[in-house]
Amino acid sequence: ASLPHTIAPSIIYQAIFHWAVGLNPAFESFVFAILVTISLLLLMESIMLNIVEVLKEAMLSTTFSMVILGMLFLFPGFFIQTGDLVPIVRWMSYIMPTRYSFNSYLNNVFVGQIYNGMSGEMVLDNYFNDAYDIPKYGYFAAVMCYVLLFRFAHLGLQLYTIKPYMKKSISTID
């Protein structure tokens, strides 16, 4: 039900951002950027549905959602490179779904491009250490697996929540 409300902003955002900034000019790159944006919106929606299902209180859900969003953007390498993280928390980078969407987007933008005489692969090597070890579609598939994981977790939480209210469909006769 929320898919049209996810697709429309993704197309509008990428139509403005992708072409105005002058990223990879290939149409395939533009479509892939839209898919990555859609997958991120679906991921955030799935995570927030789980939080709301568990906490049930509006203020607690909002507060905890902001904490989770902070973690999703702090650890995958957006602001702090994975290699610069303290070794004790470096492992958290590898379980964050936003890491894989970030790497997929970087692959989409840089691989096969030339920027001021420097290849896109060289930019990825110098500034984003392991961003193109896997093809961009592999990273995208990892994000979609996270979306499915959180959607099924939400379904399980819903079934667990409504279990006390369900009636037995077959009555036993002694």
Short mmCIF file of C-alpha atoms in Angstrom, two decimals:
data_model
loop_
_atom_site.label_atom_id
_atom_site.label_comp_id
_atom_site.label_asym_id
_atom_site.label_seq_id
_atom_site.Cartn_x
_atom_site.Cartn_y
_atom_site.Cartn_z
CA ALA A 1 0.00 0.00 0.00
CA SER A 2 2.87 2.37 0.65
CA LEU A 3 4.77 1.50 -2.54
CA PRO A 4 3.34 4.38 -4.63
CA HIS A 5 4.27 6.77 -1.82
CA THR A 6 7.78 5.32 -1.90
CA ILE A 7 8.28 5.26 -5.66
CA ALA A 8 7.06 8.80 -6.41
CA PRO A 9 9.42 10.64 -4.00
CA SER A 10 12.30 8.42 -5.12
CA ILE A 11 11.82 9.37 -8.76
CA ILE A 12 11.38 13.06 -7.96
CA TYR A 13 14.42 13.13 -5.65
CA GLN A 14 16.67 11.29 -8.08
CA ALA A 15 15.44 13.30 -11.08
CA ILE A 16 16.56 16.48 -9.34
CA PHE A 17 19.67 15.20 -7.56
CA HIS A 18 21.09 12.86 -10.21
CA TRP A 19 20.91 15.24 -13.15
CA ALA A 20 21.55 18.53 -11.30
CA VAL A 21 24.74 17.30 -9.65
CA GLY A 22 26.01 15.65 -12.83
CA LEU A 23 26.50 12.12 -11.58
CA ASN A 24 26.98 9.15 -13.88
CA PRO A 25 25.06 10.23 -17.02
CA ALA A 26 23.97 6.73 -18.08
CA PHE A 27 20.21 6.11 -17.91
CA GLU A 28 20.87 2.70 -16.31
CA SER A 29 22.71 4.51 -13.53
CA PHE A 30 19.72 6.81 -13.02
CA VAL A 31 17.28 3.87 -12.80
CA PHE A 32 19.58 2.04 -10.40
CA ALA A 33 19.82 5.15 -8.20
CA ILE A 34 16.01 5.20 -8.05
CA LEU A 35 16.00 1.51 -7.04
CA VAL A 36 18.54 2.15 -4.27
CA THR A 37 16.46 5.06 -2.96
CA ILE A 38 13.29 2.93 -3.02
CA SER A 39 15.08 0.12 -1.18
CA LEU A 40 16.29 2.55 1.50
CA LEU A 41 12.79 3.95 2.01
CA LEU A 42 11.36 0.42 2.25
CA LEU A 43 14.10 -0.52 4.71
CA MET A 44 13.44 2.47 6.96
CA GLU A 45 9.71 1.80 6.83
CA SER A 46 10.26 -1.84 7.79
CA ILE A 47 12.50 -0.96 10.71
CA MET A 48 10.08 1.68 11.99
CA LEU A 49 7.12 -0.73 11.72
CA ASN A 50 9.01 -3.16 13.96
CA ILE A 51 9.80 -0.46 16.50
CA VAL A 52 6.19 0.72 16.64
CA GLU A 53 4.96 -2.87 16.95
CA VAL A 54 7.23 -3.50 19.94
CA LEU A 55 7.02 -0.20 21.84
CA LYS A 56 3.38 0.81 21.17
CA GLU A 57 3.90 4.25 22.79
CA ALA A 58 4.24 7.15 20.32
CA MET A 59 6.93 9.12 22.16
CA LEU A 60 9.05 6.05 22.95
CA SER A 61 8.75 4.85 19.35
CA THR A 62 9.81 8.22 17.97
CA THR A 63 12.76 8.52 20.35
CA PHE A 64 14.00 4.98 19.74
CA SER A 65 13.56 5.39 15.98
CA MET A 66 15.87 8.41 16.04
CA VAL A 67 18.47 6.38 17.96
CA ILE A 68 18.26 3.57 15.40
CA LEU A 69 18.47 6.01 12.47
CA GLY A 70 21.54 7.57 14.06
CA MET A 71 23.22 4.17 14.26
CA LEU A 72 22.25 3.35 10.69
CA PHE A 73 24.03 6.47 9.45
CA LEU A 74 26.93 6.69 11.91
CA PHE A 75 28.49 3.24 11.55
CA PRO A 76 28.34 2.32 7.82
CA GLY A 77 30.88 4.91 6.69
CA PHE A 78 28.79 7.97 5.81
CA PHE A 79 30.46 10.27 8.32
CA ILE A 80 33.27 8.15 9.74
CA GLN A 81 35.18 5.72 7.52
CA THR A 82 34.91 2.11 8.67
CA GLY A 83 38.69 1.89 9.05
CA ASP A 84 38.68 4.94 11.34
CA LEU A 85 36.18 3.42 13.78
CA VAL A 86 37.41 2.09 17.11
CA PRO A 87 38.19 -1.64 16.63
CA ILE A 88 35.65 -2.61 19.30
CA VAL A 89 32.74 -1.17 17.27
CA ARG A 90 34.13 -1.67 13.75
CA TRP A 91 32.23 -4.96 13.38
CA MET A 92 28.93 -3.08 13.67
CA SER A 93 29.57 -1.58 10.26
CA TYR A 94 29.14 -4.98 8.63
CA ILE A 95 25.68 -5.64 10.08
CA MET A 96 24.23 -2.25 9.11
CA PRO A 97 22.06 -2.46 5.99
CA THR A 98 22.84 1.14 5.11
CA ARG A 99 26.48 0.15 4.55
CA TYR A 100 25.45 -2.01 1.62
CA SER A 101 23.16 0.62 0.12
CA PHE A 102 25.93 3.21 0.47
CA ASN A 103 28.43 0.93 -1.28
CA SER A 104 25.93 0.13 -4.01
CA TYR A 105 25.30 3.82 -4.60
CA LEU A 106 29.04 4.56 -4.66
CA ASN A 107 29.55 1.78 -7.22
CA ASN A 108 26.74 3.21 -9.30
CA VAL A 109 28.22 6.71 -9.30
CA PHE A 110 31.96 6.05 -9.62
CA VAL A 111 32.69 2.77 -11.42
CA GLY A 112 33.48 3.37 -15.08
CA GLN A 113 33.66 7.16 -14.77
CA ILE A 114 36.55 9.61 -15.11
CA TYR A 115 36.72 12.59 -12.71
CA ASN A 116 39.44 15.21 -13.35
CA GLY A 117 41.72 12.61 -14.90
CA MET A 118 41.16 10.11 -12.09
CA SER A 119 39.16 6.94 -12.65
CA GLY A 120 36.15 6.24 -10.50
CA GLU A 121 37.76 3.02 -9.29
CA MET A 122 40.76 5.05 -8.11
CA VAL A 123 38.44 7.40 -6.21
CA LEU A 124 36.80 4.41 -4.54
CA ASP A 125 40.21 2.92 -3.65
CA ASN A 126 41.56 6.16 -2.21
CA TYR A 127 38.51 7.38 -0.29
CA PHE A 128 36.16 4.42 0.21
CA ASN A 129 38.33 1.39 0.92
CA ASP A 130 36.12 -1.61 0.14
CA ALA A 131 33.25 -0.01 -1.74
CA TYR A 132 33.54 -2.00 -4.93
CA ASP A 133 34.61 -5.46 -3.80
CA ILE A 134 31.15 -6.71 -4.81
CA PRO A 135 29.16 -5.55 -7.86
CA LYS A 136 26.49 -2.93 -7.17
CA TYR A 137 23.67 -5.43 -7.72
CA GLY A 138 25.14 -7.66 -5.00
CA TYR A 139 24.99 -4.82 -2.50
CA PHE A 140 21.46 -4.01 -3.66
CA ALA A 141 20.43 -7.64 -3.13
CA ALA A 142 21.82 -7.49 0.41
CA VAL A 143 19.68 -4.43 1.18
CA MET A 144 16.58 -6.14 -0.23
CA CYS A 145 17.31 -9.17 1.97
CA TYR A 146 17.34 -6.85 4.98
CA VAL A 147 14.00 -5.42 3.84
CA LEU A 148 12.54 -8.94 3.65
CA LEU A 149 14.02 -9.84 7.03
CA PHE A 150 12.44 -6.83 8.73
CA ARG A 151 9.11 -7.33 6.94
CA PHE A 152 8.91 -10.95 8.08
CA ALA A 153 9.95 -9.89 11.59
CA HIS A 154 7.08 -7.40 11.55
CA LEU A 155 4.66 -10.10 10.40
CA GLY A 156 5.86 -12.34 13.24
CA LEU A 157 5.41 -9.53 15.77
CA GLN A 158 1.90 -8.87 14.50
CA LEU A 159 0.94 -12.53 14.75
CA TYR A 160 2.42 -12.71 18.24
CA THR A 161 0.53 -9.58 19.28
CA ILE A 162 -2.87 -10.72 18.03
CA LYS A 163 -2.51 -14.31 19.26
CA PRO A 164 -4.43 -13.70 22.55
CA TYR A 165 -7.36 -12.27 20.58
CA MET A 166 -7.69 -15.12 18.11
CA LYS A 167 -10.44 -17.67 18.64
CA LYS A 168 -10.02 -21.32 17.90
CA SER A 169 -11.56 -22.02 14.55
CA ILE A 170 -12.34 -25.65 15.28
CA SER A 171 -14.11 -26.50 18.49
CA THR A 172 -13.65 -29.90 19.97
CA ILE A 173 -16.63 -32.01 20.91
CA ASP A 174 -16.18 -34.51 23.69
#
